[in-house]
Amino acid sequence: MYSNGAKQYQQMSAHTAVMDADPHRLIQLLFEGALTRIAKAKGHIERNEIEARNETINSAIKIVGGLQESLDMDAGEIAQNLDNLYDYMIRRLFEANSKNSNVMLNEVANLLIEIKSAWDDIRDDAVDRFNQKVQ
């Protein structure tokens, strides 16, 4: 019973975070979701939980696909480079699933962390510029 209540609370908390988020925060949530699923998939591999591994990696693939779909391809070279990188990550996630490879999952996680870090910095820079204008 406790587990069910905790799961419902987590779902409601996630729903509220999404409903209250601006577009920048939504992308951050996608990065966080993909990284969480990759971490969970690594645990499933270690415990040889094949079905759970499949589900978790497939969920990470969908999230990375969502990040890829959110790109503004009119933005130029950066968007094209990110598109190519997301495509690579999706292929590596499929391969990690078929080969049961934490090494490949780590590779994708590290790439996502790099991009997320840059995305987080964009927000920090924008907030700093806004605060300077207000003062």
Coordinates of C-alpha atoms in Angstrom, one line a residue:
M1 CA 0.0 0.0 0.0
Y2 CA 2.8 2.4 0.9
S3 CA 4.5 1.7 -2.4
N4 CA 1.4 2.5 -4.4
G5 CA 0.9 5.8 -2.5
A6 CA 4.5 6.8 -3.0
K7 CA 4.2 6.1 -6.7
Q8 CA 1.0 8.2 -7.0
Y9 CA 2.8 11.0 -5.1
Q10 CA 5.7 10.9 -7.5
Q11 CA 3.4 10.9 -10.5
M12 CA 1.5 13.9 -9.1
S13 CA 4.8 15.7 -8.3
A14 CA 6.1 15.1 -11.8
H15 CA 2.8 16.3 -13.3
T16 CA 2.9 19.5 -11.3
A17 CA 6.5 20.1 -12.3
V18 CA 5.6 19.8 -15.9
M19 CA 2.5 22.0 -15.6
D20 CA 4.4 24.8 -13.9
A21 CA 7.5 24.7 -16.1
D22 CA 8.5 27.2 -18.8
P23 CA 9.9 25.8 -22.0
H24 CA 13.5 26.0 -20.8
R25 CA 12.6 24.0 -17.7
L26 CA 10.7 21.4 -19.8
I27 CA 13.9 20.6 -21.7
Q28 CA 15.7 20.3 -18.4
L29 CA 13.1 17.8 -17.2
L30 CA 13.6 15.8 -20.4
F31 CA 17.3 15.6 -19.7
E32 CA 16.7 14.6 -16.1
G33 CA 14.2 12.0 -17.2
A34 CA 16.6 10.4 -19.7
L35 CA 19.4 10.4 -17.3
T36 CA 17.3 8.8 -14.6
R37 CA 16.1 6.1 -16.9
I38 CA 19.7 5.4 -18.0
A39 CA 20.7 5.0 -14.4
K40 CA 17.8 2.7 -13.7
A41 CA 18.6 0.6 -16.9
K42 CA 22.2 0.2 -15.6
G43 CA 20.8 -1.3 -12.4
H44 CA 18.5 -3.6 -14.4
I45 CA 21.5 -4.8 -16.4
E46 CA 23.5 -5.5 -13.2
R47 CA 20.5 -7.5 -11.8
N48 CA 19.9 -9.2 -15.1
E49 CA 16.3 -7.9 -15.2
I50 CA 15.8 -8.1 -18.9
E51 CA 12.2 -6.9 -19.3
A52 CA 12.7 -4.0 -16.9
R53 CA 15.9 -3.1 -18.8
N54 CA 14.0 -3.1 -22.1
E55 CA 11.3 -0.9 -20.8
T56 CA 13.6 1.6 -19.2
I57 CA 15.9 1.9 -22.2
N58 CA 13.0 2.3 -24.5
S59 CA 11.7 5.0 -22.3
A60 CA 15.1 6.8 -22.5
I61 CA 15.0 6.4 -26.3
K62 CA 11.6 8.1 -26.4
I63 CA 12.9 11.0 -24.2
V64 CA 16.0 11.5 -26.4
G65 CA 13.7 11.4 -29.4
G66 CA 11.6 14.1 -27.7
L67 CA 14.7 16.2 -27.2
Q68 CA 15.5 15.7 -30.9
E69 CA 12.0 16.7 -32.0
S70 CA 12.1 19.8 -29.9
L71 CA 15.1 21.2 -32.0
D72 CA 14.4 24.3 -34.1
M73 CA 16.1 23.2 -37.2
D74 CA 16.0 26.7 -38.6
A75 CA 18.5 27.7 -35.8
G76 CA 21.4 26.5 -38.0
E77 CA 24.5 24.5 -37.4
I78 CA 24.1 24.0 -33.7
A79 CA 20.6 22.4 -34.2
Q80 CA 21.9 20.2 -36.9
N81 CA 24.8 19.0 -34.8
L82 CA 22.5 18.3 -31.9
D83 CA 20.2 16.4 -34.2
N84 CA 23.1 14.2 -35.3
L85 CA 24.2 13.7 -31.7
Y86 CA 20.7 12.8 -30.6
D87 CA 20.4 10.3 -33.5
Y88 CA 23.8 8.8 -32.4
M89 CA 22.6 8.5 -28.8
I90 CA 19.4 6.8 -29.9
R91 CA 21.4 4.2 -31.9
R92 CA 23.7 3.7 -29.0
L93 CA 20.8 3.1 -26.6
F94 CA 19.3 0.5 -29.0
E95 CA 22.8 -1.1 -29.1
A96 CA 23.2 -1.0 -25.4
N97 CA 19.9 -2.7 -25.0
S98 CA 20.7 -5.5 -27.4
K99 CA 24.2 -6.0 -26.1
N100 CA 23.3 -5.5 -22.4
S101 CA 26.0 -2.9 -22.2
N102 CA 26.5 -0.5 -19.3
V103 CA 29.5 1.0 -21.1
M104 CA 27.3 2.2 -23.9
L105 CA 24.7 3.5 -21.4
N106 CA 27.5 5.4 -19.6
E107 CA 28.6 6.9 -23.0
V108 CA 25.1 8.2 -23.7
A109 CA 24.7 9.5 -20.1
N110 CA 28.0 11.4 -20.4
L111 CA 26.9 13.0 -23.7
L112 CA 23.5 14.0 -22.1
I113 CA 25.3 15.5 -19.1
E114 CA 27.4 17.6 -21.3
I115 CA 24.5 19.0 -23.3
K116 CA 22.4 19.4 -20.1
S117 CA 25.2 21.4 -18.5
A118 CA 25.3 23.8 -21.4
W119 CA 21.5 24.1 -21.4
D120 CA 21.6 24.8 -17.7
D121 CA 24.2 27.5 -18.2
I122 CA 22.0 29.2 -20.8
R123 CA 19.4 29.6 -18.2
D124 CA 21.9 30.9 -15.7
D125 CA 23.2 33.4 -18.2
A126 CA 19.7 34.6 -19.1
V127 CA 18.8 35.1 -15.5
D128 CA 22.0 37.0 -14.8
R129 CA 21.4 39.3 -17.7
F130 CA 17.8 39.9 -16.6
N131 CA 18.9 40.7 -13.1
Q132 CA 21.5 43.2 -14.4
K133 CA 18.8 45.0 -16.5
V134 CA 16.4 45.2 -13.6
Q135 CA 19.0 46.7 -11.2

